[in-house]
Amino acid sequence: MITRFAPSPTGPLHLGHAYSALLAHDMARAAGGTFLLRIEDIDQSRSRTAWEDQIYDDLRWLGVTWDGPVMRQSDRLDIYRRTLNQMWWDGLLYACRCNRKDIQEAASAPQEGAPMGPDGIVYPGTCRNSPEDRDHYPALPPADAALRLDMSTLPMGLFDDGAAGFTETGLNPRRIVVTPDALMRDVGDVVVSRRDMGTSYHLSVVLDDADQGVTHVVRGADLFDATQIHVCLQRVLGLPTPTYHHHDLIRDDAGKRLAKRDDARAIATYRAEGATPHDIRQMVGLPLAE
């Protein structure tokens, strides 16, 4: 078993992060496996070295130890770029210059509102081109546009073996099947490279998990719907699909899930107030470490 914890250095770790990191760490250690740490810092406009240093400090304080060197996404931009170039040459991508307002106006039906997917509004295909248009594409994807995966051009037979999907573990273990119809209807042409990042969360997480050999992805239930996107990309790129464990979210007293702006729930705040790692485990409902 190889698990990982992959925080973004854009704010302090809170109780929800502690739960996810400790759960993935405990699962790997109980199985005699490997626990990896990855810093997801592709959003350079918000990532800060100080937050990354705080991540290391908080994890060590919690008793979380990781195996091998830390992977940092900002060191892997060339890998993401080469993959995008290949997908572009294979005719799987198209450039999109729509902004949020454009998408909202194009997707909204009069009285019904816009259909929502894992990334927000399901893109209505405004910038999608015909195969003939793509014969005149430039050799490399444009740097001033987002790149979208054209679900209508996925290779024939990509999902025909009956095994396209993912295994969900936890209290309700089950097999979730991913189908082309569901991707077209519920996801749409997802962004695989944002114009200001040179990649996207979806593409980078799929490539990173494969390169790190991750066998079990442990993450919050808020990412459950996005997993079908990751399975699709894994199929397109010929990568293995891990087992997924989407855990419940830690919420505040009002039932709202924690965010990085919730400094009152930050691990550093509890540390400053005298809490112990055992206290944090009790707060998030995990057994005490032996």
mmCIF file with all atom_site columns, C-alpha atoms in Angstrom, residues 135-227:
data_model
loop_
_atom_site.group_PDB
_atom_site.id
_atom_site.type_symbol
_atom_site.label_atom_id
_atom_site.label_alt_id
_atom_site.label_comp_id
_atom_site.label_asym_id
_atom_site.label_entity_id
_atom_site.label_seq_id
_atom_site.pdbx_PDB_ins_code
_atom_site.Cartn_x
_atom_site.Cartn_y
_atom_site.Cartn_z
_atom_site.occupancy
_atom_site.B_iso_or_equiv
_atom_site.pdbx_formal_charge
_atom_site.auth_seq_id
_atom_site.auth_comp_id
_atom_site.auth_asym_id
_atom_site.auth_atom_id
_atom_site.pdbx_PDB_model_num
ATOM 1  C CA . ASP A 1 135 ? -6.108  20.228 -38.977 1.00 0.00 ? 135 ASP A CA 1
ATOM 2  C CA . HIS A 1 136 ? -5.050  23.879 -38.936 1.00 0.00 ? 136 HIS A CA 1
ATOM 3  C CA . TYR A 1 137 ? -4.061  24.034 -35.267 1.00 0.00 ? 137 TYR A CA 1
ATOM 4  C CA . PRO A 1 138 ? -0.600  25.399 -34.405 1.00 0.00 ? 138 PRO A CA 1
ATOM 5  C CA . ALA A 1 139 ? 2.081   22.838 -33.595 1.00 0.00 ? 139 ALA A CA 1
ATOM 6  C CA . LEU A 1 140 ? 1.921   23.681 -29.887 1.00 0.00 ? 140 LEU A CA 1
ATOM 7  C CA . PRO A 1 141 ? -1.057  24.668 -27.731 1.00 0.00 ? 141 PRO A CA 1
ATOM 8  C CA . PRO A 1 142 ? -1.420  28.430 -27.183 1.00 0.00 ? 142 PRO A CA 1
ATOM 9  C CA . ALA A 1 143 ? -0.126  29.774 -23.879 1.00 0.00 ? 143 ALA A CA 1
ATOM 10 C CA . ASP A 1 144 ? -2.807  32.461 -23.596 1.00 0.00 ? 144 ASP A CA 1
ATOM 11 C CA . ALA A 1 145 ? -5.782  30.117 -23.370 1.00 0.00 ? 145 ALA A CA 1
ATOM 12 C CA . ALA A 1 146 ? -7.141  27.345 -21.198 1.00 0.00 ? 146 ALA A CA 1
ATOM 13 C CA . LEU A 1 147 ? -6.988  23.849 -22.685 1.00 0.00 ? 147 LEU A CA 1
ATOM 14 C CA . ARG A 1 148 ? -10.045 21.611 -22.494 1.00 0.00 ? 148 ARG A CA 1
ATOM 15 C CA . LEU A 1 149 ? -10.353 17.858 -22.997 1.00 0.00 ? 149 LEU A CA 1
ATOM 16 C CA . ASP A 1 150 ? -12.883 17.256 -25.759 1.00 0.00 ? 150 ASP A CA 1
ATOM 17 C CA . MET A 1 151 ? -14.961 14.400 -24.402 1.00 0.00 ? 151 MET A CA 1
ATOM 18 C CA . SER A 1 152 ? -16.447 13.809 -27.862 1.00 0.00 ? 152 SER A CA 1
ATOM 19 C CA . THR A 1 153 ? -13.051 12.848 -29.303 1.00 0.00 ? 153 THR A CA 1
ATOM 20 C CA . LEU A 1 154 ? -12.021 10.234 -26.745 1.00 0.00 ? 154 LEU A CA 1
ATOM 21 C CA . PRO A 1 155 ? -10.649 7.121  -28.489 1.00 0.00 ? 155 PRO A CA 1
ATOM 22 C CA . MET A 1 156 ? -13.217 4.517  -29.489 1.00 0.00 ? 156 MET A CA 1
ATOM 23 C CA . GLY A 1 157 ? -13.337 1.634  -27.059 1.00 0.00 ? 157 GLY A CA 1
ATOM 24 C CA . LEU A 1 158 ? -11.716 3.582  -24.210 1.00 0.00 ? 158 LEU A CA 1
ATOM 25 C CA . PHE A 1 159 ? -14.444 2.428  -21.813 1.00 0.00 ? 159 PHE A CA 1
ATOM 26 C CA . ASP A 1 160 ? -15.620 -0.707 -23.604 1.00 0.00 ? 160 ASP A CA 1
ATOM 27 C CA . ASP A 1 161 ? -13.808 -3.288 -21.480 1.00 0.00 ? 161 ASP A CA 1
ATOM 28 C CA . GLY A 1 162 ? -16.320 -2.947 -18.647 1.00 0.00 ? 162 GLY A CA 1
ATOM 29 C CA . ALA A 1 163 ? -13.581 -2.098 -16.157 1.00 0.00 ? 163 ALA A CA 1
ATOM 30 C CA . ALA A 1 164 ? -13.582 1.686  -16.438 1.00 0.00 ? 164 ALA A CA 1
ATOM 31 C CA . GLY A 1 165 ? -14.251 3.001  -12.976 1.00 0.00 ? 165 GLY A CA 1
ATOM 32 C CA . PHE A 1 166 ? -12.826 3.007  -9.509  1.00 0.00 ? 166 PHE A CA 1
ATOM 33 C CA . THR A 1 167 ? -13.097 1.061  -6.276  1.00 0.00 ? 167 THR A CA 1
ATOM 34 C CA . GLU A 1 168 ? -14.306 3.017  -3.266  1.00 0.00 ? 168 GLU A CA 1
ATOM 35 C CA . THR A 1 169 ? -13.341 1.754  0.196   1.00 0.00 ? 169 THR A CA 1
ATOM 36 C CA . GLY A 1 170 ? -14.475 2.750  3.678   1.00 0.00 ? 170 GLY A CA 1
ATOM 37 C CA . LEU A 1 171 ? -17.786 2.109  5.387   1.00 0.00 ? 171 LEU A CA 1
ATOM 38 C CA . ASN A 1 172 ? -19.566 1.636  2.056   1.00 0.00 ? 172 ASN A CA 1
ATOM 39 C CA . PRO A 1 173 ? -17.128 -0.190 -0.247  1.00 0.00 ? 173 PRO A CA 1
ATOM 40 C CA . ARG A 1 174 ? -18.382 -0.294 -3.814  1.00 0.00 ? 174 ARG A CA 1
ATOM 41 C CA . ARG A 1 175 ? -17.409 -0.138 -7.465  1.00 0.00 ? 175 ARG A CA 1
ATOM 42 C CA . ILE A 1 176 ? -18.278 3.055  -9.341  1.00 0.00 ? 176 ILE A CA 1
ATOM 43 C CA . VAL A 1 177 ? -18.448 2.712  -13.121 1.00 0.00 ? 177 VAL A CA 1
ATOM 44 C CA . VAL A 1 178 ? -17.443 5.669  -15.291 1.00 0.00 ? 178 VAL A CA 1
ATOM 45 C CA . THR A 1 179 ? -19.217 5.973  -18.644 1.00 0.00 ? 179 THR A CA 1
ATOM 46 C CA . PRO A 1 180 ? -18.818 8.304  -21.650 1.00 0.00 ? 180 PRO A CA 1
ATOM 47 C CA . ASP A 1 181 ? -22.450 9.421  -21.357 1.00 0.00 ? 181 ASP A CA 1
ATOM 48 C CA . ALA A 1 182 ? -21.979 10.443 -17.721 1.00 0.00 ? 182 ALA A CA 1
ATOM 49 C CA . LEU A 1 183 ? -18.789 12.332 -18.561 1.00 0.00 ? 183 LEU A CA 1
ATOM 50 C CA . MET A 1 184 ? -20.496 14.246 -21.366 1.00 0.00 ? 184 MET A CA 1
ATOM 51 C CA . ARG A 1 185 ? -23.618 14.989 -19.307 1.00 0.00 ? 185 ARG A CA 1
ATOM 52 C CA . ASP A 1 186 ? -22.239 15.566 -15.812 1.00 0.00 ? 186 ASP A CA 1
ATOM 53 C CA . VAL A 1 187 ? -18.680 16.799 -16.429 1.00 0.00 ? 187 VAL A CA 1
ATOM 54 C CA . GLY A 1 188 ? -18.359 18.247 -19.921 1.00 0.00 ? 188 GLY A CA 1
ATOM 55 C CA . ASP A 1 189 ? -15.109 19.300 -21.546 1.00 0.00 ? 189 ASP A CA 1
ATOM 56 C CA . VAL A 1 190 ? -13.019 19.723 -18.418 1.00 0.00 ? 190 VAL A CA 1
ATOM 57 C CA . VAL A 1 191 ? -10.069 22.141 -18.223 1.00 0.00 ? 191 VAL A CA 1
ATOM 58 C CA . VAL A 1 192 ? -6.753  20.277 -18.141 1.00 0.00 ? 192 VAL A CA 1
ATOM 59 C CA . SER A 1 193 ? -4.582  23.397 -18.301 1.00 0.00 ? 193 SER A CA 1
ATOM 60 C CA . ARG A 1 194 ? -5.424  26.807 -16.916 1.00 0.00 ? 194 ARG A CA 1
ATOM 61 C CA . ARG A 1 195 ? -3.933  29.770 -18.726 1.00 0.00 ? 195 ARG A CA 1
ATOM 62 C CA . ASP A 1 196 ? -2.245  31.101 -15.581 1.00 0.00 ? 196 ASP A CA 1
ATOM 63 C CA . MET A 1 197 ? -0.827  27.740 -14.382 1.00 0.00 ? 197 MET A CA 1
ATOM 64 C CA . GLY A 1 198 ? 0.233   25.697 -17.402 1.00 0.00 ? 198 GLY A CA 1
ATOM 65 C CA . THR A 1 199 ? -1.638  22.705 -15.971 1.00 0.00 ? 199 THR A CA 1
ATOM 66 C CA . SER A 1 200 ? -4.650  21.967 -13.785 1.00 0.00 ? 200 SER A CA 1
ATOM 67 C CA . TYR A 1 201 ? -5.377  20.106 -10.590 1.00 0.00 ? 201 TYR A CA 1
ATOM 68 C CA . HIS A 1 202 ? -6.962  17.241 -12.521 1.00 0.00 ? 202 HIS A CA 1
ATOM 69 C CA . LEU A 1 203 ? -4.021  16.637 -14.847 1.00 0.00 ? 203 LEU A CA 1
ATOM 70 C CA . SER A 1 204 ? -1.287  17.131 -12.282 1.00 0.00 ? 204 SER A CA 1
ATOM 71 C CA . VAL A 1 205 ? -2.861  14.926 -9.619  1.00 0.00 ? 205 VAL A CA 1
ATOM 72 C CA . VAL A 1 206 ? -3.298  12.066 -12.091 1.00 0.00 ? 206 VAL A CA 1
ATOM 73 C CA . LEU A 1 207 ? 0.298   12.282 -13.333 1.00 0.00 ? 207 LEU A CA 1
ATOM 74 C CA . ASP A 1 208 ? 1.698   12.726 -9.826  1.00 0.00 ? 208 ASP A CA 1
ATOM 75 C CA . ASP A 1 209 ? -0.180  9.768  -8.349  1.00 0.00 ? 209 ASP A CA 1
ATOM 76 C CA . ALA A 1 210 ? 1.018   7.560  -11.208 1.00 0.00 ? 210 ALA A CA 1
ATOM 77 C CA . ASP A 1 211 ? 4.639   8.716  -10.961 1.00 0.00 ? 211 ASP A CA 1
ATOM 78 C CA . GLN A 1 212 ? 4.658   8.193  -7.198  1.00 0.00 ? 212 GLN A CA 1
ATOM 79 C CA . GLY A 1 213 ? 3.099   4.746  -7.534  1.00 0.00 ? 213 GLY A CA 1
ATOM 80 C CA . VAL A 1 214 ? 0.187   5.642  -5.254  1.00 0.00 ? 214 VAL A CA 1
ATOM 81 C CA . THR A 1 215 ? -2.076  2.620  -4.755  1.00 0.00 ? 215 THR A CA 1
ATOM 82 C CA . HIS A 1 216 ? -4.646  4.151  -2.372  1.00 0.00 ? 216 HIS A CA 1
ATOM 83 C CA . VAL A 1 217 ? -5.807  7.762  -2.630  1.00 0.00 ? 217 VAL A CA 1
ATOM 84 C CA . VAL A 1 218 ? -7.158  9.047  0.689   1.00 0.00 ? 218 VAL A CA 1
ATOM 85 C CA . ARG A 1 219 ? -8.981  12.379 0.414   1.00 0.00 ? 219 ARG A CA 1
ATOM 86 C CA . GLY A 1 220 ? -12.152 14.239 1.333   1.00 0.00 ? 220 GLY A CA 1
ATOM 87 C CA . ALA A 1 221 ? -15.622 13.414 0.078   1.00 0.00 ? 221 ALA A CA 1
ATOM 88 C CA . ASP A 1 222 ? -15.748 16.819 -1.629  1.00 0.00 ? 222 ASP A CA 1
ATOM 89 C CA . LEU A 1 223 ? -13.523 15.326 -4.352  1.00 0.00 ? 223 LEU A CA 1
ATOM 90 C CA . PHE A 1 224 ? -15.665 12.249 -4.949  1.00 0.00 ? 224 PHE A CA 1
ATOM 91 C CA . ASP A 1 225 ? -17.389 13.639 -8.056  1.00 0.00 ? 225 ASP A CA 1
ATOM 92 C CA . ALA A 1 226 ? -14.042 14.696 -9.544  1.00 0.00 ? 226 ALA A CA 1
ATOM 93 C CA . THR A 1 227 ? -12.782 11.109 -9.441  1.00 0.00 ? 227 THR A CA 1
#
